[in-house]
Amino acid sequence: MSDHTHGHTGTHEAHDHHEHHQSFWSKYVFSTDHKMISKQFLVTAIVMALLAMFMSVIFRLQLGWPDHKFPILEKFIGSWGKGGKLDPNFYLALVTIHGTIMVFFVLTGGLSGTFSNLLIPLQVGARDMASGFLNMLSYWFFFASCMVMTAAAGYARLRIGNDVVVGEHGLVHRFSIARRN
Amino acid sequence: MTLWLVSMVLFIGSALLGGINYVVTVLNLRTKGMSMTRLPLTVWAFTITAILGILSFPVLFAAALLLLFDRSFGTSFYLSDIYINGAPLHYSGGSPILFQHLFWFLGHPEVYIVLLPALGLASEIISTQSRKPIFGYKAMIGSMLVIAFLSFVVWGHHMFITGMNPFLGSVFVFTTLLVAIPSAVKVFNYLATLWKANIVYSPAILFAIGLVSFFISGGLTGIILGDSALDINVHDTYFVVAHFHIVMGSSAIFGMFAGIYHWFPRMFGRMMNRKLGYLHFWLTILSVYGTFFPMHFIGLAGVPRRYYANTAYEGFSGIININSLISVFAILGAFAQLIFVINFFYSMYRGKKAVQNPWKSNTLEWTAPVEHVHGNWPGEIPTVYRWPYDYGKPGAEDDFIPQTVPYSQTKSSNLEGEE
């Protein structure tokens, strides 16, 4: 991975005279520049955090006022909030996805992705990351996983607890045996 | 569930690609003079985090992939018994304990993967805004290394009542309580750095101090939960919810906010609005404590987590008002975040133009031009001559000496051995 443009020192004339014009795609989307990648991570993380925060508001409404109906829920989550009442299965999906998004997508991908990318090259005095391409790939894997997780949030059969897996077939039963022992 | 697993597999791919890149960059691409003991604590924190991720994420990768196989392709990796009385079991289902061990082997290091970068950002911000060198630079690095090591041998404290051997539980109690020592070192160092400092207030340092506050108040309940005898009483109650939301969730997100407010000018070349930042901070810290502090009490009262409603039991009728109060604070907190979002996107385009070094900081990133250029520095990469925390050094002309200033130019403030 010894990319010749990212050496320790040297004059790097190539960089000074290399301000080629970039298209929108190569500048903002398929960028290998660590500063742009860190911005991509940050903005994606903020969007995901808002989504997870919105989920927490929905289930806090349920927990805080369990006997109350919130007709406005139907506007946001449709059939999962029929008659203003949160669907119990969807409640489990919501807390799970809230936790997953916050821990992995905001505080792992978002936090490390943003600040490691921004600060490591700038604070150690490097031109860029060791491999700009892998760095770009890292963001795109992150983006893809965000999309799949958002899709999973819409898939109400999904049920996984923080430390307990509960599936559709035999697992609930086995789980209860394990707990009694 | 299948989608959850697919998403995690992709995410771990991302984390590993990123992590290996961070470690290689720090080890190989440091500029002239930037020895490991001259690295800012942020870089140390990011590096240790990346190493933690590289070592622990593959375990969850395997766990997720095997579970995906079990669920979709008819394998039986999670069956603890294949035959009972000579009859083969149906391949569906499996032992959650096997998955839990794999999950928490990542799960606990993950806590520090989340927390360490936030602590690193806080170290940098607290030192810069206090205009004082960070107290115990090497102790900070050492304690982060010890935390990183210990995080691999404590996963069992998430599983005290899963049916794990109680003797094993007591071993995990011992290793878990050991984590309190390096954590206390870090808290002490933060407080000692802040002690008697002329703090230059900004939203960033408020969030960093908020992080230290959560690290203390959440860490205290960690001592209770880490002890298996005490944990049994509050296991799977709101006490646990309160603990991890304060010590891991809120303190890490406060570290992230601190980082965003501090390095926003570096990222976007503009300043964020300070007054909106203060408003955001005070509303957020109020609603975080308002949300999670009462949860300790309803947890001690025995209210279980993961329940859709606690209306089925007469005994919990007394907590419904507390739950409403918690919800009010949670919704207030959610609205407070909208202030941040507005401030963030508005400042990105309309914020006040930033100067090159708005916080009078020592580290290298502020020697690069405000406008981003390819390769970060237009000419040569700066050379480093000193550690990054020469703030308020006695005898110096200014209250900060950037890393790029050689000792030969600061004769009046040099300590013994610095030349």
Coordinates of C-alpha atoms in Angstrom, one line a residue:
Chain A
M1 CA 0.0 0.0 0.0
S2 CA 2.9 2.4 -0.6
D3 CA 1.0 5.0 -2.6
H4 CA 3.8 7.2 -3.8
T5 CA 1.8 10.4 -3.3
H6 CA 1.4 9.9 0.4
G7 CA 5.0 9.8 1.6
H8 CA 6.4 11.2 4.8
T9 CA 8.0 14.3 3.5
G10 CA 9.1 15.5 0.1
T11 CA 8.0 18.5 -1.9
H12 CA 5.0 17.0 -3.6
E13 CA 4.9 19.3 -6.6
A14 CA 2.3 17.0 -8.0
H15 CA -0.2 18.2 -5.4
D16 CA 0.4 21.9 -6.0
H17 CA -0.1 21.7 -9.8
H18 CA -2.7 19.0 -9.6
E19 CA -5.9 20.9 -8.8
H20 CA -7.7 19.1 -11.6
H21 CA -11.4 19.9 -11.9
Q22 CA -13.5 17.3 -10.2
S23 CA -17.0 16.4 -11.2
F24 CA -19.7 16.3 -8.6
W25 CA -19.4 12.5 -8.4
S26 CA -15.7 12.3 -7.9
K27 CA -15.7 15.2 -5.4
Y28 CA -18.7 14.4 -3.2
V29 CA -19.7 10.8 -3.8
F30 CA -16.7 8.6 -4.8
S31 CA -14.1 10.7 -3.0
T32 CA -10.9 9.2 -1.7
D33 CA -10.0 12.3 0.3
H34 CA -10.1 11.7 4.0
K35 CA -11.6 15.1 4.7
M36 CA -14.5 14.5 2.4
I37 CA -15.0 10.9 3.7
S38 CA -15.2 12.2 7.2
K39 CA -17.9 14.7 6.2
Q40 CA -19.8 11.8 4.5
F41 CA -19.6 9.8 7.7
L42 CA -20.7 12.7 9.8
V43 CA -23.8 13.6 7.7
T44 CA -24.8 10.0 7.3
A45 CA -24.5 9.5 11.1
I46 CA -26.6 12.6 11.8
V47 CA -29.3 11.4 9.6
M48 CA -29.2 7.9 11.2
A49 CA -29.2 9.5 14.7
L50 CA -32.3 11.5 13.9
L51 CA -34.0 8.4 12.7
A52 CA -33.1 6.5 15.9
M53 CA -34.1 9.5 18.0
F54 CA -37.5 9.6 16.3
M55 CA -37.9 5.9 17.1
S56 CA -37.1 6.6 20.8
V57 CA -39.8 9.3 20.9
I58 CA -42.4 6.9 19.5
F59 CA -41.7 4.2 22.1
R60 CA -41.3 6.7 24.9
L61 CA -44.8 7.9 24.0
Q62 CA -46.0 4.3 24.5
L63 CA -44.1 3.8 27.8
G64 CA -45.0 7.1 29.3
W65 CA -48.7 7.0 28.5
P66 CA -49.6 3.3 27.9
D67 CA -53.3 3.8 28.1
H68 CA -53.4 6.8 25.8
K69 CA -54.0 6.8 22.1
F70 CA -51.9 9.1 19.8
P71 CA -53.8 9.3 16.4
I72 CA -50.8 11.2 15.0
L73 CA -48.8 8.0 15.1
E74 CA -50.8 6.6 12.2
K75 CA -49.5 9.5 10.1
F76 CA -45.9 8.5 10.7
I77 CA -45.8 4.8 11.0
G78 CA -49.1 3.8 9.3
S79 CA -50.4 0.3 10.1
W80 CA -47.9 -0.2 13.0
G81 CA -49.7 2.5 14.9
K82 CA -53.3 1.5 14.1
G83 CA -55.8 3.7 15.9
G84 CA -53.0 5.6 17.6
K85 CA -51.7 2.6 19.4
L86 CA -48.2 1.2 18.8
D87 CA -48.1 -2.4 17.7
P88 CA -46.4 -4.5 20.4
N89 CA -44.2 -6.3 17.9
F90 CA -43.2 -3.1 16.3
Y91 CA -42.3 -1.8 19.7
L92 CA -39.7 -4.6 20.0
A93 CA -38.4 -3.8 16.5
L94 CA -38.1 -0.1 17.4
V95 CA -36.1 -0.5 20.6
T96 CA -33.8 -3.0 18.9
I97 CA -33.2 -0.9 15.8
H98 CA -32.8 2.2 18.0
G99 CA -30.1 0.5 20.0
T100 CA -28.3 -0.9 16.9
I101 CA -28.4 2.4 15.1
M102 CA -27.2 4.4 18.0
V103 CA -24.4 2.1 19.1
F104 CA -23.1 0.9 15.7
F105 CA -24.1 3.5 13.2
V106 CA -23.8 6.7 15.2
L107 CA -21.3 6.0 17.9
T108 CA -19.0 3.5 16.1
G109 CA -19.3 4.3 12.4
G110 CA -20.2 7.9 12.9
L111 CA -17.8 8.8 15.7
S112 CA -14.7 6.9 14.6
G113 CA -15.5 7.3 10.9
T114 CA -15.8 11.1 11.3
F115 CA -13.0 11.9 13.6
S116 CA -10.5 9.2 12.9
N117 CA -10.8 10.2 9.2
L118 CA -10.6 13.9 9.8
L119 CA -7.9 14.0 12.5
I120 CA -5.5 11.1 12.0
P121 CA -3.9 12.4 8.8
L122 CA -4.1 16.0 9.9
Q123 CA -2.7 15.5 13.3
V124 CA 0.1 13.1 12.5
G125 CA 1.1 15.1 9.5
A126 CA 0.2 12.8 6.6
R127 CA -1.1 13.7 3.1
D128 CA -4.0 11.3 3.4
M129 CA -4.9 7.8 4.7
A130 CA -2.6 4.9 3.9
S131 CA -5.1 3.8 1.4
G132 CA -7.7 6.2 0.1
F133 CA -9.4 3.5 -1.9
L134 CA -10.0 1.3 1.2
N135 CA -11.2 4.3 3.0
M136 CA -13.8 5.1 0.3
L137 CA -14.8 1.4 0.4
S138 CA -15.2 1.7 4.2
Y139 CA -17.7 4.5 3.8
W140 CA -19.6 2.7 1.1
F141 CA -19.9 -0.5 3.1
F142 CA -21.1 1.7 6.0
F143 CA -23.7 3.4 3.8
A144 CA -24.9 0.1 2.4
S145 CA -25.3 -1.3 5.9
C146 CA -27.2 1.9 7.0
M147 CA -29.6 1.3 4.1
V148 CA -30.1 -2.4 4.9
M149 CA -30.7 -1.5 8.6
T150 CA -33.2 1.1 7.7
A151 CA -35.0 -1.5 5.6
A152 CA -34.9 -3.9 8.5
A153 CA -36.6 -1.3 10.7
G154 CA -39.5 -1.4 8.3
Y155 CA -39.7 -5.2 8.4
A156 CA -41.8 -5.8 11.4
R157 CA -41.1 -9.5 11.8
L158 CA -37.6 -8.6 12.9
R159 CA -37.1 -9.3 16.6
I160 CA -33.8 -9.3 18.3
G161 CA -33.1 -8.2 21.9
N162 CA -29.8 -6.6 23.1
D163 CA -28.5 -9.9 24.4
V164 CA -31.3 -12.4 23.4
V165 CA -32.1 -13.8 20.1
V166 CA -35.8 -14.6 19.6
G167 CA -36.7 -16.2 16.4
E168 CA -40.0 -17.4 14.9
H169 CA -39.6 -21.1 15.4
G170 CA -38.2 -22.9 18.4
L171 CA -36.0 -20.3 19.9
V172 CA -38.5 -18.6 22.3
H173 CA -39.1 -22.0 23.9
R174 CA -35.5 -22.9 24.2
F175 CA -34.7 -19.6 25.6
S176 CA -37.2 -20.0 28.4
I177 CA -35.7 -23.4 29.3
A178 CA -32.2 -21.9 29.4
R179 CA -33.4 -19.1 31.8
R180 CA -35.1 -21.5 34.2
N181 CA -31.9 -23.5 34.6
Chain B
M1 CA -33.7 -10.3 11.7
T2 CA -32.1 -11.6 8.5
L3 CA -31.8 -8.1 7.3
W4 CA -30.3 -7.1 10.7
L5 CA -27.6 -9.8 10.2
V6 CA -26.9 -8.7 6.6
S7 CA -26.5 -5.1 7.7
M8 CA -24.2 -6.1 10.5
V9 CA -22.0 -8.1 8.2
L10 CA -21.7 -5.1 5.9
F11 CA -21.1 -2.8 8.8
I12 CA -18.3 -5.0 10.2
G13 CA -16.7 -5.0 6.7
S14 CA -16.7 -1.2 6.9
A15 CA -15.3 -1.1 10.4
L16 CA -12.5 -3.4 9.5
L17 CA -11.5 -1.6 6.3
G18 CA -11.5 1.7 8.3
G19 CA -9.7 0.3 11.3
I20 CA -6.8 -1.2 9.4
N21 CA -6.4 2.0 7.5
Y22 CA -6.3 4.1 10.7
V23 CA -3.7 1.9 12.4
V24 CA -1.4 1.7 9.3
T25 CA -1.6 5.5 8.8
V26 CA -0.7 6.2 12.4
L27 CA 2.2 3.7 12.4
N28 CA 3.7 4.5 9.0
L29 CA 2.7 8.0 7.8
R30 CA 3.7 10.2 10.8
T31 CA 5.6 13.4 9.8
K32 CA 9.2 14.1 10.7
G33 CA 9.6 14.5 14.5
M34 CA 6.2 13.0 15.3
S35 CA 7.2 10.2 17.7
M36 CA 4.6 8.1 19.3
T37 CA 4.9 10.1 22.5
R38 CA 4.3 13.4 20.7
L39 CA 1.0 12.2 19.3
P40 CA -2.1 14.0 20.5
L41 CA -4.3 11.9 22.8
T42 CA -7.0 11.9 20.1
V43 CA -4.8 10.0 17.8
W44 CA -3.8 7.5 20.5
A45 CA -7.5 7.0 21.3
F46 CA -8.4 6.4 17.6
T47 CA -5.5 4.0 17.2
I48 CA -6.4 1.9 20.3
T49 CA -10.0 2.0 19.2
A50 CA -9.1 0.7 15.7
I51 CA -7.0 -2.1 17.2
L52 CA -9.9 -3.1 19.5
G53 CA -12.2 -3.1 16.5
I54 CA -9.8 -5.2 14.4
L55 CA -9.5 -7.8 17.1
S56 CA -13.1 -8.0 18.2
F57 CA -15.4 -7.2 15.2
P58 CA -14.4 -10.5 13.4
V59 CA -16.0 -12.4 16.2
L60 CA -19.3 -10.7 15.7
F61 CA -18.8 -11.2 11.9
A62 CA -18.5 -14.9 12.4
A63 CA -21.4 -14.9 14.8
A64 CA -23.7 -13.0 12.4
L65 CA -22.6 -15.1 9.4
L66 CA -23.2 -18.4 11.2
L67 CA -26.6 -17.2 12.5
L68 CA -27.4 -16.2 8.9
F69 CA -26.5 -19.7 7.8
D70 CA -28.6 -21.3 10.5
R71 CA -31.6 -19.2 9.7
S72 CA -31.5 -19.3 5.9
F73 CA -29.4 -22.3 4.7
G74 CA -30.3 -25.0 7.1
T75 CA -27.1 -25.4 9.1
S76 CA -27.0 -26.0 12.9
F77 CA -24.1 -24.0 14.2
Y78 CA -26.0 -22.9 17.3
L79 CA -27.5 -26.3 18.3
S80 CA -25.7 -27.4 21.5
D81 CA -27.2 -30.9 21.0
I82 CA -27.6 -32.6 17.6
Y83 CA -29.0 -35.9 18.9
I84 CA -31.2 -36.6 21.9
N85 CA -31.8 -40.3 22.7
G86 CA -30.5 -41.2 19.4
A87 CA -33.0 -39.1 17.5
P88 CA -31.6 -36.2 15.5
L89 CA -33.1 -32.9 16.4
H90 CA -34.8 -30.7 13.9
Y91 CA -32.3 -28.2 12.7
S92 CA -34.4 -25.1 13.5
G93 CA -33.7 -23.1 16.7
G94 CA -30.5 -23.1 18.7
S95 CA -29.0 -22.2 22.0
P96 CA -29.0 -18.4 22.5
I97 CA -26.1 -18.8 25.0
L98 CA -23.7 -19.8 22.2
F99 CA -24.7 -16.7 20.3
Q100 CA -24.5 -14.5 23.4
H101 CA -20.9 -15.5 24.1
L102 CA -19.9 -14.6 20.6
F103 CA -22.0 -11.4 20.7
W104 CA -20.6 -10.1 24.0
F105 CA -17.1 -11.0 23.1
L106 CA -17.5 -8.2 20.7
G107 CA -20.1 -6.4 22.7
H108 CA -17.9 -5.4 25.6
P109 CA -14.9 -4.2 23.6
E110 CA -17.6 -2.3 21.5
V111 CA -18.4 -0.3 24.6
Y112 CA -14.8 1.0 24.6
I113 CA -14.8 1.3 20.8
V114 CA -17.6 3.8 21.4
L115 CA -16.2 5.5 24.4
L116 CA -12.4 5.8 23.7
P117 CA -12.6 8.1 20.7
A118 CA -15.0 10.3 22.8
L119 CA -12.5 10.4 25.6
G120 CA -9.7 11.2 23.2
L121 CA -11.6 14.1 21.8
A122 CA -12.4 15.3 25.3
S123 CA -8.7 15.2 26.4
E124 CA -7.8 17.4 23.5
I125 CA -10.6 19.9 24.0
I126 CA -10.3 20.1 27.8
S127 CA -6.6 20.7 27.5
T128 CA -7.0 23.3 24.7
Q129 CA -9.8 25.2 26.3
S130 CA -8.3 25.1 29.8
R131 CA -5.1 26.5 28.4
K132 CA -3.2 24.0 30.4
P133 CA -1.2 20.9 29.5
I134 CA -3.2 17.7 29.9
F135 CA -2.5 16.2 33.3
G136 CA -0.7 12.9 33.1
Y137 CA -0.2 12.5 29.3
K138 CA 1.5 9.1 29.7
A139 CA -1.0 7.9 32.3
M140 CA -3.8 8.7 29.9
I141 CA -2.1 6.5 27.2
G142 CA -1.4 3.8 29.7
S143 CA -4.9 3.8 31.1
M144 CA -6.4 3.6 27.6
L145 CA -4.2 0.6 26.8
V146 CA -5.2 -1.1 30.1
I147 CA -8.9 -0.4 29.4
A148 CA -8.4 -1.9 25.9
F149 CA -6.8 -5.0 27.3
L150 CA -9.3 -5.5 30.1
S151 CA -12.2 -5.0 27.7
F152 CA -11.5 -8.4 26.2
V153 CA -11.8 -10.3 29.5
V154 CA -15.0 -8.9 31.0
W155 CA -17.7 -10.0 28.5
G156 CA -19.2 -12.5 31.0
H157 CA -20.6 -9.7 33.2
H158 CA -23.3 -9.3 30.6
M159 CA -24.3 -12.9 31.2
F160 CA -24.3 -13.4 34.9
I161 CA -27.8 -15.0 35.0
T162 CA -27.7 -16.9 31.7
G163 CA -26.8 -20.1 33.4
M164 CA -23.1 -19.6 33.2
N165 CA -21.1 -21.2 36.0
P166 CA -21.3 -18.9 39.1
F167 CA -17.5 -19.5 39.6
L168 CA -16.9 -18.1 36.2
G169 CA -19.1 -15.2 37.1
S170 CA -16.9 -14.3 40.1
V171 CA -13.9 -14.3 37.8
F172 CA -15.7 -11.8 35.6
V173 CA -16.6 -9.7 38.6
F174 CA -12.9 -9.4 39.4
T175 CA -11.8 -8.4 35.9
T176 CA -14.8 -6.1 35.6
L177 CA -14.0 -4.2 38.8
L178 CA -10.4 -3.8 37.6
V179 CA -11.7 -1.5 34.9
A180 CA -12.6 1.0 37.5
I181 CA -8.9 1.7 38.1
P182 CA -7.8 3.0 34.7
S183 CA -11.2 4.8 34.4
A184 CA -10.6 6.6 37.6
V185 CA -7.2 7.6 36.4
K186 CA -8.7 9.2 33.4
V187 CA -11.4 11.0 35.4
F188 CA -8.8 12.2 37.9
N189 CA -6.6 13.5 35.0
Y190 CA -9.5 15.4 33.5
L191 CA -10.4 17.0 36.8
A192 CA -6.8 17.8 37.5
T193 CA -6.5 19.5 34.0
L194 CA -9.6 21.5 34.7
W195 CA -8.5 22.4 38.2
K196 CA -7.8 26.1 38.7
A197 CA -7.8 26.6 34.9
N198 CA -8.8 29.8 33.2
I199 CA -11.3 28.0 31.1
V200 CA -12.1 29.5 27.7
Y201 CA -15.7 28.6 27.4
S202 CA -17.1 27.3 24.2
P203 CA -19.9 24.7 23.5
A204 CA -17.1 22.2 22.9
I205 CA -15.7 22.3 26.4
L206 CA -19.1 22.3 28.0
F207 CA -19.9 19.1 26.1
A208 CA -16.5 17.7 27.1
I209 CA -17.2 18.5 30.8
G210 CA -20.6 16.9 30.4
L211 CA -18.9 13.8 29.2
V212 CA -16.7 13.7 32.3
S213 CA -19.9 14.1 34.4
F214 CA -21.6 11.2 32.7
F215 CA -18.5 9.1 32.9
I216 CA -18.5 9.5 36.7
S217 CA -22.3 9.2 37.3
G218 CA -22.6 6.3 34.9
G219 CA -19.4 4.6 36.1
L220 CA -20.6 4.5 39.7
T221 CA -23.6 2.3 38.7
G222 CA -21.2 0.2 36.7
I223 CA -19.5 -0.9 39.9
I224 CA -22.9 -2.1 41.2
L225 CA -23.8 -3.9 37.9
G226 CA -20.3 -5.4 37.6
D227 CA -20.7 -7.3 40.9
S228 CA -22.7 -10.5 40.2
A229 CA -24.3 -10.6 43.7
L230 CA -25.7 -7.1 43.3
D231 CA -26.4 -7.4 39.6
I232 CA -28.9 -10.3 40.1
N233 CA -31.3 -7.8 41.8
V234 CA -31.3 -5.3 39.1
H235 CA -30.6 -7.5 36.1
D236 CA -32.8 -6.7 33.1
T237 CA -34.4 -3.7 34.8
Y238 CA -34.4 -0.1 34.0
F239 CA -31.4 0.3 36.3
V240 CA -29.3 -1.3 33.5
V241 CA -31.0 0.9 30.9
A242 CA -30.1 4.0 32.9
H243 CA -26.5 2.8 33.4
F244 CA -25.6 2.2 29.8
H245 CA -27.4 5.2 28.4
I246 CA -25.5 7.5 30.7
V247 CA -22.0 6.0 30.7
M248 CA -21.9 4.8 27.1
G249 CA -24.7 6.5 25.2
S250 CA -24.7 10.0 26.5
S251 CA -21.0 10.3 27.3
A252 CA -20.0 9.1 23.9
I253 CA -22.6 11.3 22.1
F254 CA -21.4 14.3 24.2
G255 CA -17.9 13.5 23.1
M256 CA -19.1 13.5 19.5
F257 CA -20.9 16.8 20.0
A258 CA -17.8 18.3 21.6
G259 CA -15.8 17.1 18.6
I260 CA -18.2 18.5 16.1
Y261 CA -18.3 22.0 17.8
H262 CA -14.6 22.0 18.2
W263 CA -13.5 20.8 14.7
F264 CA -16.4 22.2 12.7
P265 CA -14.2 25.1 11.5
R266 CA -11.6 22.6 10.4
M267 CA -14.2 20.6 8.5
F268 CA -16.3 23.3 6.9
G269 CA -14.2 26.4 7.2
R270 CA -17.0 28.2 9.1
M271 CA -17.9 28.6 12.8
M272 CA -21.0 27.2 14.4
N273 CA -23.3 29.6 16.2
R274 CA -22.1 29.8 19.8
K275 CA -25.4 30.8 21.5
L276 CA -27.3 28.0 19.8
G277 CA -24.5 25.7 21.0
Y278 CA -25.0 26.8 24.6
L279 CA -28.7 26.4 24.3
H280 CA -28.3 22.9 22.8
F281 CA -25.9 21.9 25.6
W282 CA -28.0 23.0 28.6
L283 CA -31.2 21.5 27.2
T284 CA -29.5 18.3 26.3
I285 CA -27.7 17.8 29.7
L286 CA -31.0 18.6 31.5
S287 CA -33.0 16.2 29.4
V288 CA -30.4 13.4 29.6
Y289 CA -30.3 13.5 33.4
G290 CA -34.0 14.0 33.5
T291 CA -34.6 11.0 31.3
F292 CA -32.1 8.5 32.7
F293 CA -31.7 9.5 36.4
P294 CA -35.3 8.5 37.4
M295 CA -34.7 5.2 35.6
H296 CA -32.3 4.2 38.3
F297 CA -35.2 4.3 40.9
I298 CA -37.8 2.5 38.8
G299 CA -35.1 -0.1 38.0
L300 CA -34.4 -0.6 41.8
A301 CA -38.2 -0.9 42.2
G302 CA -38.0 -3.9 39.9
V303 CA -39.5 -2.5 36.6
P304 CA -38.2 -4.8 33.8
R305 CA -36.9 -3.5 30.6
R306 CA -38.1 -4.6 27.1
Y307 CA -41.7 -4.6 28.2
Y308 CA -44.3 -3.0 25.9
A309 CA -46.3 -1.7 28.9
N310 CA -46.0 -2.1 32.6
T311 CA -49.8 -1.9 33.2
A312 CA -50.3 -5.7 33.9
Y313 CA -48.9 -5.6 37.4
E314 CA -50.6 -3.8 40.3
G315 CA -47.2 -3.2 41.9
F316 CA -46.0 -1.0 39.1
S317 CA -49.0 1.3 39.1
G318 CA -46.9 3.8 41.2
I319 CA -44.3 4.2 38.5
I320 CA -46.5 5.3 35.7
N321 CA -46.1 9.0 36.6
I322 CA -42.3 8.6 36.7
N323 CA -42.5 7.0 33.3
S324 CA -44.5 10.0 31.9
L325 CA -41.9 12.4 33.4
I326 CA -39.1 10.4 31.7
S327 CA -41.0 10.6 28.4
V328 CA -41.4 14.4 28.8
F329 CA -37.7 14.8 29.2
A330 CA -36.9 12.4 26.4
I331 CA -39.1 14.4 24.0
L332 CA -37.6 17.7 25.2
G333 CA -34.2 16.2 24.5
A334 CA -35.3 15.2 21.0
F335 CA -36.4 18.7 20.3
A336 CA -33.1 20.1 21.7
Q337 CA -31.3 18.0 19.0
L338 CA -33.2 19.9 16.3
I339 CA -31.5 23.0 17.5
F340 CA -28.2 21.3 16.8
V341 CA -29.3 20.1 13.4
I342 CA -30.4 23.6 12.4
N343 CA -27.2 25.1 13.7
F344 CA -25.1 22.5 11.9
F345 CA -26.6 22.8 8.5
Y346 CA -27.1 26.6 8.7
S347 CA -23.5 27.1 9.7
M348 CA -22.2 24.9 7.0
Y349 CA -23.3 27.4 4.4
R350 CA -23.9 30.7 6.3
G351 CA -21.7 30.5 9.4
K352 CA -19.1 33.1 10.2
K353 CA -15.9 32.4 8.2
A354 CA -13.3 30.7 10.4
V355 CA -9.8 31.8 10.9
Q356 CA -7.0 29.3 10.6
N357 CA -6.5 28.5 14.3
P358 CA -9.7 29.7 16.0
W359 CA -9.1 27.9 19.4
K360 CA -5.3 28.8 19.5
S361 CA -4.5 25.1 19.4
N362 CA -1.1 23.4 19.2
T363 CA -1.8 20.5 17.0
L364 CA -0.9 20.1 13.4
E365 CA -4.4 20.2 11.8
W366 CA -4.6 24.0 12.5
T367 CA -1.4 24.7 10.5
A368 CA -3.2 23.6 7.3
P369 CA -5.1 26.2 5.3
V370 CA -8.8 26.8 6.0
E371 CA -9.7 25.8 2.4
H372 CA -9.2 22.1 2.0
V373 CA -6.5 21.2 -0.5
H374 CA -5.5 17.8 -1.7
G375 CA -2.7 16.5 0.4
N376 CA -3.6 18.7 3.3
W377 CA -0.6 21.1 3.2
P378 CA 0.1 23.1 0.0
G379 CA 3.9 22.9 0.4
E380 CA 6.0 20.6 2.6
I381 CA 4.4 18.8 5.5
P382 CA 5.3 20.6 8.7
T383 CA 8.0 19.1 11.0
V384 CA 7.1 18.5 14.6
Y385 CA 9.5 19.5 17.5
R386 CA 7.5 19.1 20.7
W387 CA 4.5 17.4 22.3
P388 CA 1.0 18.9 21.6
Y389 CA 0.2 20.2 25.1
D390 CA 2.5 23.2 25.6
Y391 CA -0.3 25.5 26.8
G392 CA 0.3 28.1 29.4
K393 CA 4.0 27.2 29.7
P394 CA 5.8 29.5 32.2
G395 CA 8.1 31.9 30.5
A396 CA 6.6 31.6 27.1
E397 CA 5.6 34.7 25.1
D398 CA 2.2 33.3 24.2
D399 CA 0.0 30.9 26.1
F400 CA 0.4 28.2 23.5
I401 CA 3.4 26.9 21.5
P402 CA 2.4 24.9 18.4
Q403 CA 4.1 21.6 17.7
T404 CA 5.8 23.1 14.7
V405 CA 7.8 25.6 16.8
P406 CA 11.4 24.3 17.5
Y407 CA 12.9 24.6 21.0
S408 CA 15.5 26.9 19.7
Q409 CA 12.9 29.6 19.2
T410 CA 11.5 29.3 22.8
K411 CA 14.6 29.7 24.9
S412 CA 12.8 31.6 27.6
S413 CA 10.3 28.8 28.4
N414 CA 12.4 25.6 27.8
L415 CA 12.6 23.2 30.6
E416 CA 15.7 21.2 31.4
G417 CA 16.6 18.9 28.6
E418 CA 14.6 20.8 26.0
E419 CA 16.8 22.3 23.3

